Coordinates of C-alpha atoms in Angstrom, one line a residue:
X1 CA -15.4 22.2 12.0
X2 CA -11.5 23.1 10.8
X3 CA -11.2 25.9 11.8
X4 CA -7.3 26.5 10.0
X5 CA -3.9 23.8 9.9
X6 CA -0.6 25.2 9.8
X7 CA 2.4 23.7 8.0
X8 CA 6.4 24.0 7.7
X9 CA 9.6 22.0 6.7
X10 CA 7.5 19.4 4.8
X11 CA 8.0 18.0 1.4
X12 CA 7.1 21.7 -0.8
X13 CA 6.7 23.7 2.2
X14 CA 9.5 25.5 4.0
X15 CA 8.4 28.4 5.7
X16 CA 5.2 28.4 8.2
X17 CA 1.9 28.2 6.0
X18 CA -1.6 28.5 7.1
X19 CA -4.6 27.7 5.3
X20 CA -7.7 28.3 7.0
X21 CA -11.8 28.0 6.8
X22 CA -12.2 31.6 8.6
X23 CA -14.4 34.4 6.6
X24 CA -13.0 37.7 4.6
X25 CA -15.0 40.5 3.9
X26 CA -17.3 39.0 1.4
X27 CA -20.5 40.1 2.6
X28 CA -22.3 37.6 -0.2
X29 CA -23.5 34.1 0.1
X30 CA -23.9 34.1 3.8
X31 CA -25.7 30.7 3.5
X32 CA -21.8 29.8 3.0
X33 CA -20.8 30.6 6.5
X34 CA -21.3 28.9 9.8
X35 CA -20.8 30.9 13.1
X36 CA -20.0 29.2 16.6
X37 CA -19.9 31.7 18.6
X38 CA -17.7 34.5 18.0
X39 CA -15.9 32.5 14.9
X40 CA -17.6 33.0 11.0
X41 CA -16.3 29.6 9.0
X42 CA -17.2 28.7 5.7
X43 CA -18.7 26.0 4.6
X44 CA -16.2 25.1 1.7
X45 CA -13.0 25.9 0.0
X46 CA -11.5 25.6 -3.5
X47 CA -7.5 24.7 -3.7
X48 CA -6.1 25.7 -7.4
X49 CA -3.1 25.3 -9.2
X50 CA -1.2 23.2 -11.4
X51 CA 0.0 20.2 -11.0
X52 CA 3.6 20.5 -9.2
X53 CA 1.9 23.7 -6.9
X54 CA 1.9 22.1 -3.9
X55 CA -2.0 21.4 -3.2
X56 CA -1.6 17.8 -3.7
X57 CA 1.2 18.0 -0.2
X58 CA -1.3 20.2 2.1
X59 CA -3.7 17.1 1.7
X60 CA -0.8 14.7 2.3
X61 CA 0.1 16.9 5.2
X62 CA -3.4 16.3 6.9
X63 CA -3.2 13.2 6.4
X64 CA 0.1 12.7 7.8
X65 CA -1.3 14.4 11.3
X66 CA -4.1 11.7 11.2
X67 CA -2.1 9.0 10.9
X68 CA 0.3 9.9 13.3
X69 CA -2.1 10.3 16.2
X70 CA -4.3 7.2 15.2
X71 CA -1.5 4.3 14.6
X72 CA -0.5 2.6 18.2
X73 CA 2.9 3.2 16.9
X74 CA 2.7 7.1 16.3
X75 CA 5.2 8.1 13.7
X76 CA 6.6 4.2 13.2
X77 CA 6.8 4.2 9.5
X78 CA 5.3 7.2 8.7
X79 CA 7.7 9.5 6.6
X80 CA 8.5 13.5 7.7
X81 CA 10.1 14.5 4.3
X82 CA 12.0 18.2 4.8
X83 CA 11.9 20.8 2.6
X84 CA 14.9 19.9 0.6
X85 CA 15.9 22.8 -1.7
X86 CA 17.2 24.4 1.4
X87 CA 20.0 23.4 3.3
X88 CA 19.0 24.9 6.5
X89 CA 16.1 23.3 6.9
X90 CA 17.6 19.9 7.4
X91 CA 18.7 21.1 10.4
X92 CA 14.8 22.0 11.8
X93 CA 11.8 20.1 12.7
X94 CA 8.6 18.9 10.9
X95 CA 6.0 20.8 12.1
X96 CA 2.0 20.1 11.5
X97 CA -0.8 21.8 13.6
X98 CA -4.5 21.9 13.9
X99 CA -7.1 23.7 14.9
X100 CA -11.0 22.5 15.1
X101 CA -14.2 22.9 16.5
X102 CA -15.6 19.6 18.2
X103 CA -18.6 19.0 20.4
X104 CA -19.1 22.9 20.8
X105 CA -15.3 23.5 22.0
X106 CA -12.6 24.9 19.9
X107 CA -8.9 22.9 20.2
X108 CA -5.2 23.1 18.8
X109 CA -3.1 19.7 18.5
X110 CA 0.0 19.8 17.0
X111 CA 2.9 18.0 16.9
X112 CA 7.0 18.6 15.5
X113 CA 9.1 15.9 14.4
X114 CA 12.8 16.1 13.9
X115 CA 15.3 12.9 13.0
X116 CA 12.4 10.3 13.4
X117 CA 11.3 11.1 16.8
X118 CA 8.5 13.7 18.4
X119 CA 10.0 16.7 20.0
X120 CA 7.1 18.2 20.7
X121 CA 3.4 17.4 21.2
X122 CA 0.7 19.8 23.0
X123 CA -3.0 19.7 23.2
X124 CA -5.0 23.3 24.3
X125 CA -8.6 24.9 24.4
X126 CA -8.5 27.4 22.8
X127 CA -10.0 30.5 24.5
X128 CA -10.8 34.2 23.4
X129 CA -8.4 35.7 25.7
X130 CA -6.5 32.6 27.2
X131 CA -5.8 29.2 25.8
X132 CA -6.1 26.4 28.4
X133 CA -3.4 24.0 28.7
X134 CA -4.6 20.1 28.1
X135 CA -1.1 18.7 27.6
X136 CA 2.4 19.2 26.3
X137 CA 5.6 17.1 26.1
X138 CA 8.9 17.8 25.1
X139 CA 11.7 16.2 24.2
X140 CA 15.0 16.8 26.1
X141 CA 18.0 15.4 25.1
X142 CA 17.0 11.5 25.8
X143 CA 13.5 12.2 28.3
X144 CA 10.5 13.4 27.2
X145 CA 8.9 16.0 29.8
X146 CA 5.1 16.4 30.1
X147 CA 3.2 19.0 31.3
X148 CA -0.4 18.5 32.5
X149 CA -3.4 21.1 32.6
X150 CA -5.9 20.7 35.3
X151 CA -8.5 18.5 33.6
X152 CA -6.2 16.0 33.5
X153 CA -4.4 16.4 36.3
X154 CA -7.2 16.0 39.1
X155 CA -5.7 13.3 41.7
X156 CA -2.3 11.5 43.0
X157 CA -3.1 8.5 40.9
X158 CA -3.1 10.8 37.8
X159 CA 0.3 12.0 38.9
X160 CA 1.7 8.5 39.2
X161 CA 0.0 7.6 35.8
X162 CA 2.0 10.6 33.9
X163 CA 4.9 10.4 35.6
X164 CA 4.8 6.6 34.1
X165 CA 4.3 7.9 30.9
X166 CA 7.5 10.2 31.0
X167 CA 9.8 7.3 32.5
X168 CA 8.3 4.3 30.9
X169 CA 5.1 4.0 28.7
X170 CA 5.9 6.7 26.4
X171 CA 8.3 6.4 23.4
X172 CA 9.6 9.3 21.4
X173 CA 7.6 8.2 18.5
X174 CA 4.1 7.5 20.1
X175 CA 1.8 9.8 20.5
X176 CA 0.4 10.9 24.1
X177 CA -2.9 11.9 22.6
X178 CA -3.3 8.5 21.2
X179 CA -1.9 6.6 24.5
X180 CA -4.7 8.9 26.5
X181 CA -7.6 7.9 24.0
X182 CA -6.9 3.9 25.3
X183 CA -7.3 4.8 29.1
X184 CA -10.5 3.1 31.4
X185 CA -11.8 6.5 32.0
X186 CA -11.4 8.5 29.2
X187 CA -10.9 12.0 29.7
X188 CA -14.0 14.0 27.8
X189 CA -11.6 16.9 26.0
X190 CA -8.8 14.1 24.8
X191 CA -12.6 11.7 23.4
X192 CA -13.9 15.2 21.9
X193 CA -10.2 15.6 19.9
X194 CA -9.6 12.1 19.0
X195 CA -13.3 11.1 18.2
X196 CA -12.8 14.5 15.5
X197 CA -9.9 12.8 13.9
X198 CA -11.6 9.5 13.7
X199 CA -14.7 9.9 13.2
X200 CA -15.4 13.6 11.9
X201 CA -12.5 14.2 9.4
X202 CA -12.5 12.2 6.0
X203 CA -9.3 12.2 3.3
X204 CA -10.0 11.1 0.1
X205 CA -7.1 11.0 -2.1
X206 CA -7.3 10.1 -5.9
X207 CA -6.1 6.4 -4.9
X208 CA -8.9 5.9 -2.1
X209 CA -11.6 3.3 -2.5
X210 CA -14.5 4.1 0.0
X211 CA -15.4 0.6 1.5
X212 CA -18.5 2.3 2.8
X213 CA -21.4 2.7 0.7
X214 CA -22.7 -0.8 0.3
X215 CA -22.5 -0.9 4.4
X216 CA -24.5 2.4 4.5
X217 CA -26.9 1.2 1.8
X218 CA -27.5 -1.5 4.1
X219 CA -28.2 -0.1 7.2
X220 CA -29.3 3.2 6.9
X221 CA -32.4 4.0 4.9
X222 CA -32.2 7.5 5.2
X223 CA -28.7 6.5 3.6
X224 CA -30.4 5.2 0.4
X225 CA -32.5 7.5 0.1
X226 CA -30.0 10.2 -0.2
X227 CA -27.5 8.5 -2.6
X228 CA -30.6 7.6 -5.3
X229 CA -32.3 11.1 -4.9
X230 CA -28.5 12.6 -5.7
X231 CA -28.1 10.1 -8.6
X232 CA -31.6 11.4 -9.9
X233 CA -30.7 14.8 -9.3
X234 CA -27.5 14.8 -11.0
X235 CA -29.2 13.1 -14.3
X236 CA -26.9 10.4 -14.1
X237 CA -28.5 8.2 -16.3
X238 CA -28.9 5.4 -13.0
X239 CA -32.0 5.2 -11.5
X240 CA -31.1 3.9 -8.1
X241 CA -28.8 1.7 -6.6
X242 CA -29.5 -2.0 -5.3
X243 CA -27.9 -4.5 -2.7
X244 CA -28.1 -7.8 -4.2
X245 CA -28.0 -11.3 -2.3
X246 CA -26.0 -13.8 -3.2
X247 CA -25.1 -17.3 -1.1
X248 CA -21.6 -16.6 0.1
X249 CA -20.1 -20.3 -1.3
X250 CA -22.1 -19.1 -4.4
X251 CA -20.2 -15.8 -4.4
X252 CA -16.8 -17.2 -4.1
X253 CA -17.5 -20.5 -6.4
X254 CA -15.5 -23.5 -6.5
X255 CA -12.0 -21.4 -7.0
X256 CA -12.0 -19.9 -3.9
X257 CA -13.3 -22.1 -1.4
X258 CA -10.9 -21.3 1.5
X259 CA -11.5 -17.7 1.2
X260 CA -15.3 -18.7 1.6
X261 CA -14.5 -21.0 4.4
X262 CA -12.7 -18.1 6.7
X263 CA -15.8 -15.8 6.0
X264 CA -18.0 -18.0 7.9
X265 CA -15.5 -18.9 10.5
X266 CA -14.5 -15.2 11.3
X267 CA -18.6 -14.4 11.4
X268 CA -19.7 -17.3 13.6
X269 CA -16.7 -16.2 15.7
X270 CA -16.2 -12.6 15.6
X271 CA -18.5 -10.1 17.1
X272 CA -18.8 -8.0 14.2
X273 CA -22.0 -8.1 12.7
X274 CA -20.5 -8.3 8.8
X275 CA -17.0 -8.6 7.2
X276 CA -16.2 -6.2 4.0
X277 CA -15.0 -8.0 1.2
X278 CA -13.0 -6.8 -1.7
X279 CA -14.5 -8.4 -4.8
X280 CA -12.4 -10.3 -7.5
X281 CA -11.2 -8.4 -10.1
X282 CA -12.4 -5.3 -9.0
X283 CA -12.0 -2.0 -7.3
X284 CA -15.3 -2.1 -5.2
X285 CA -16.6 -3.8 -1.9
X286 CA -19.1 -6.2 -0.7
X287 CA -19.8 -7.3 2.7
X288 CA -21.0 -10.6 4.1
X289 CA -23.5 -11.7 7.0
X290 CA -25.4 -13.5 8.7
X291 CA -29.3 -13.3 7.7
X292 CA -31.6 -15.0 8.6
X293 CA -29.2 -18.1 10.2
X294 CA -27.4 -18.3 6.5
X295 CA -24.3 -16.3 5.2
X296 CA -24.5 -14.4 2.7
X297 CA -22.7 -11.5 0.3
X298 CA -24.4 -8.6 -0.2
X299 CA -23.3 -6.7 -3.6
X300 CA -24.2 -3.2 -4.7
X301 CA -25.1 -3.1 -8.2
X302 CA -27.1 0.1 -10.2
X303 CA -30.2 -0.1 -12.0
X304 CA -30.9 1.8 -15.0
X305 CA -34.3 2.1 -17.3
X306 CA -35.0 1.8 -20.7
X307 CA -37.6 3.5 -23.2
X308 CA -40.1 1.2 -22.3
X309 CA -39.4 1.5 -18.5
X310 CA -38.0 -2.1 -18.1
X311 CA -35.4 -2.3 -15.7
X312 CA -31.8 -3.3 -16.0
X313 CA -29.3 -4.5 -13.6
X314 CA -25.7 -3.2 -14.3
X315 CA -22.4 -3.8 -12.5
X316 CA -20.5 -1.2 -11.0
X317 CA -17.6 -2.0 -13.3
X318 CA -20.0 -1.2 -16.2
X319 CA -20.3 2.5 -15.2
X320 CA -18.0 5.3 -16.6
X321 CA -14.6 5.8 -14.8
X322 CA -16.5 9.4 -13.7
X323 CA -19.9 8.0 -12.4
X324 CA -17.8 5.3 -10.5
X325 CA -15.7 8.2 -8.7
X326 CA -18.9 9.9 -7.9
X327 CA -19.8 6.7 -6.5
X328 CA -17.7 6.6 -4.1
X329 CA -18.1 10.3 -3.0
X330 CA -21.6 10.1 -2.0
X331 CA -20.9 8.5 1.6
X332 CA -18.2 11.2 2.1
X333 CA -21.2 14.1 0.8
X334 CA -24.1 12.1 3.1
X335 CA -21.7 13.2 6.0
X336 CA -21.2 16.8 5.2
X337 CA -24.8 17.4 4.5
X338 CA -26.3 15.8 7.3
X339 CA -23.6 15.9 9.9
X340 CA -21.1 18.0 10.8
X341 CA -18.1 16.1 9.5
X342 CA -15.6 17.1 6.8
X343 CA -14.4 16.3 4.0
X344 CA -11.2 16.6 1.8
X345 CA -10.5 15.8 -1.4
X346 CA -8.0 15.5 -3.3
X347 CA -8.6 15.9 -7.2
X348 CA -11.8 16.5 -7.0
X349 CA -12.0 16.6 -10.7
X350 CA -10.7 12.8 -11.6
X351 CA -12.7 11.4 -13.8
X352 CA -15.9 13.3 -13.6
X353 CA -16.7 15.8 -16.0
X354 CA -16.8 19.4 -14.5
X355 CA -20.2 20.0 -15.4
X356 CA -21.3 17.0 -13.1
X357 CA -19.0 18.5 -10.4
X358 CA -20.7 21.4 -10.6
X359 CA -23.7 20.1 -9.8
X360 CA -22.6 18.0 -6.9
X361 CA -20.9 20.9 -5.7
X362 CA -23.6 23.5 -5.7
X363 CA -26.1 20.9 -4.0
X364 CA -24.0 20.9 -0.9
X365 CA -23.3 24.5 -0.5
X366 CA -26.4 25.9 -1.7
X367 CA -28.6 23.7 0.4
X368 CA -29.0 25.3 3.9
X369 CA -29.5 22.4 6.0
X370 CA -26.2 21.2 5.3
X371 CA -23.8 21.0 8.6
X372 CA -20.4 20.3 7.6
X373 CA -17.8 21.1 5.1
X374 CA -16.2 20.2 2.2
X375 CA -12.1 21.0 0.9
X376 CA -10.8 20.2 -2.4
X377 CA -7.9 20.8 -4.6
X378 CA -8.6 21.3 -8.6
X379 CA -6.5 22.0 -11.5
X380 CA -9.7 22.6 -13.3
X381 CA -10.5 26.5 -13.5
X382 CA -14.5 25.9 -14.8
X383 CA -15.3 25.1 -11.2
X384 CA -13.9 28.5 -9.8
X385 CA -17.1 29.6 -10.7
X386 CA -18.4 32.8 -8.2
X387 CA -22.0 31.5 -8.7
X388 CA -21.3 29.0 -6.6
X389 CA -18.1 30.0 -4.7
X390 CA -17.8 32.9 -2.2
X391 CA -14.7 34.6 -3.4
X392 CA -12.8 33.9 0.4
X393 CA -13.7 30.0 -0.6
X394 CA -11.3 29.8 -3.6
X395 CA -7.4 29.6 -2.9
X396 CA -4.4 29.5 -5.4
X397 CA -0.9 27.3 -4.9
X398 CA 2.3 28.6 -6.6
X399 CA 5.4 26.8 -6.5

């Protein structure tokens, strides 16, 4: 569960700001709130404003913290842009800092970045009346400090080990928290944190292209089931979704032989059990495999009805811009409904009409089963409806 992420010197935002999943004092809807423990956090929130507000950069802000902890090279090509429109802030650090419920325990990471290196990365519990130190480094002049809490600081060889990291093994652009996730015996509070960011958290930005859904159409049939019940549900005209089989040199045809050629090497070699494959000509994914000692591609097409109950195959491609985007949602929705994960989204209104969204919308927060949450930014004022929002889910930007 996100519990808030705070922000400052970073492309619109200069000063410190926090945006946060906690509760207000609306006392409705209180199938919208989860409690863990002493904390009440809802289980959705509404970004508005018009385009130039700012929503857009608190998503590329989030993202920025994922990427930074998950590449092997830390901050290696990733870009800190400073507030510009004032002077000052030049002169002071990116700063981007999260905190989040995982496996029951409640954690702050964050991390500040000034002139392309990290000054600062620290890793806490945090506690109703204490926070517990995991971690912290600091950069001083040319050496980076570190300072270790207790869990990870339980025998001489850990002391060698982080005194290593401070001399040798750590750069000022790598992470610590991702150079701790690669250790033999991973340390349960630094596979709790990063497991969050790589398994838990989802960004979905108007650009992204899920590869997912044919692989979870595959091999979850609880998966299935969900994504044609929604489709039904939300009266979009396609009465279920299909993986079709094609032979893989069939797929690829006599054009692209070489491409067809790697497949099977990279299969018969590999130990993954399939290999995604971006289809010609188009923004979706297949995946290849082995079954049944022969490769093959395995397609996702839609299947629609007509007066006379025959059935139709379509192609993804055939489907409205809207229903396509919707699409590629429902692996992101499967995760906040059954599992705790969460999801955010940027634009949440692409495409789709708003009555559709609506729709989608209300099955997740209405249902009370549901486990995680969902975050989206909107320029469209019809879905900042209070029949389906609390009103502390709904947040403005201004410039």
């Amino acid at each position: 569960m996100l519990i808030r992420f705070i922000i400052s010197n970073y492309l619109s935002f200069g000063e410190e700001t926090e945006f946060n999943m906690l509760t207000g004092s609306v006392r409705r809807k209180k199938e919208h709130v989860y409690k863990n423990g002493d904390i009440e956090l809802l289980k959705a929130a509404a970004i508005y404003g018009a385009n130039g507000a700012g929503k857009s950069n608190l998503i590329k802000a989030i993202l920025l913290l994922r990427e930074t902890l998950k590449n092997e090279n830390g901050i290696e090509g990733l870009k800190f842009e400073a507030f510009r429109l004032n002077p000052n802030m030049q002169k002071k650090p990116t700063q981007l800092e999260i905190e989040f419920i995982s496996e029951n325990q409640t954690y702050d990471y964050g991390v500040a970045v000034f002139e392309g290196k990290i000054i600062e990365e620290w890793l806490y519990k945090t506690k109703k009346k204490e926070d517990e130190l995991i971690f912290e480094r600091i950069l001083n002049d040319k050496n980076i400090q570190i300072r270790v809490g207790d869990t990870l600081l339980k025998s001489e060889e850990d002391r060698i080990r982080f005194k290593l990291y401070e001399e040798e093994l750590l750069s000022d652009k790598q992470t610590l928290l991702n150079m701790l996730s690669k250790a033999k015996k991973i340390n349960p509070d630094i596979k709790n944190v990063f497991n969050w960011f790589d398994d838990k958290l989802t960004i979905i930005e108007p650009t992204s292209i899920p590869a997912a859904l044919p692989i979870h159409y595959f091999y979850l049939d609880h998966f299935s089931n969900f994504a044609n019940d929604l489709l039904n549900t939300l009266n979009t005209g396609i009465q279920g979704l299909e993986l079709k089989t094609v032979d893989l040199h069939s797929y690829f045809g006599v054009d692209d032989i070489e491409r067809a050629e790697e497949i099977k090497n990279n299969l018969k070699n590999n130990k993954e059990s399939f290999e995604i494959i971006h289809e010609p000509n188009s923004n979706h994914f297949a995946f290849a495999l082995i079954e049944n000692k022969k490769i093959v591609v395995k397609r996702l097409i839609t299947t629609h009805t007509d007066e006379n109950n025959n059935k139709f195959d379509f192609e993804i491609e055939e489907e409205s811009d809207g229903t396509q985007r919707l699409l590629d949602f429902i692996p992101a929705f499967f995760g906040i409904i059954l599992r705790d994960n969460i999801i955010v989204i940027d634009e949440i209104d692409q495409s789709i009409h708003t009555h559709l969204l609506k729709e989608l919308i209300a099955k997740f927060v209405n249902d009370n089963e549901s486990k995680g949450q969902l975050i989206f930014t909107t320029h469209d004022s019809n879905l900042l409806d209070q029949n389906i929002f609390r009103q502390d889910e709904i947040w403005f930007t201004e410039k």
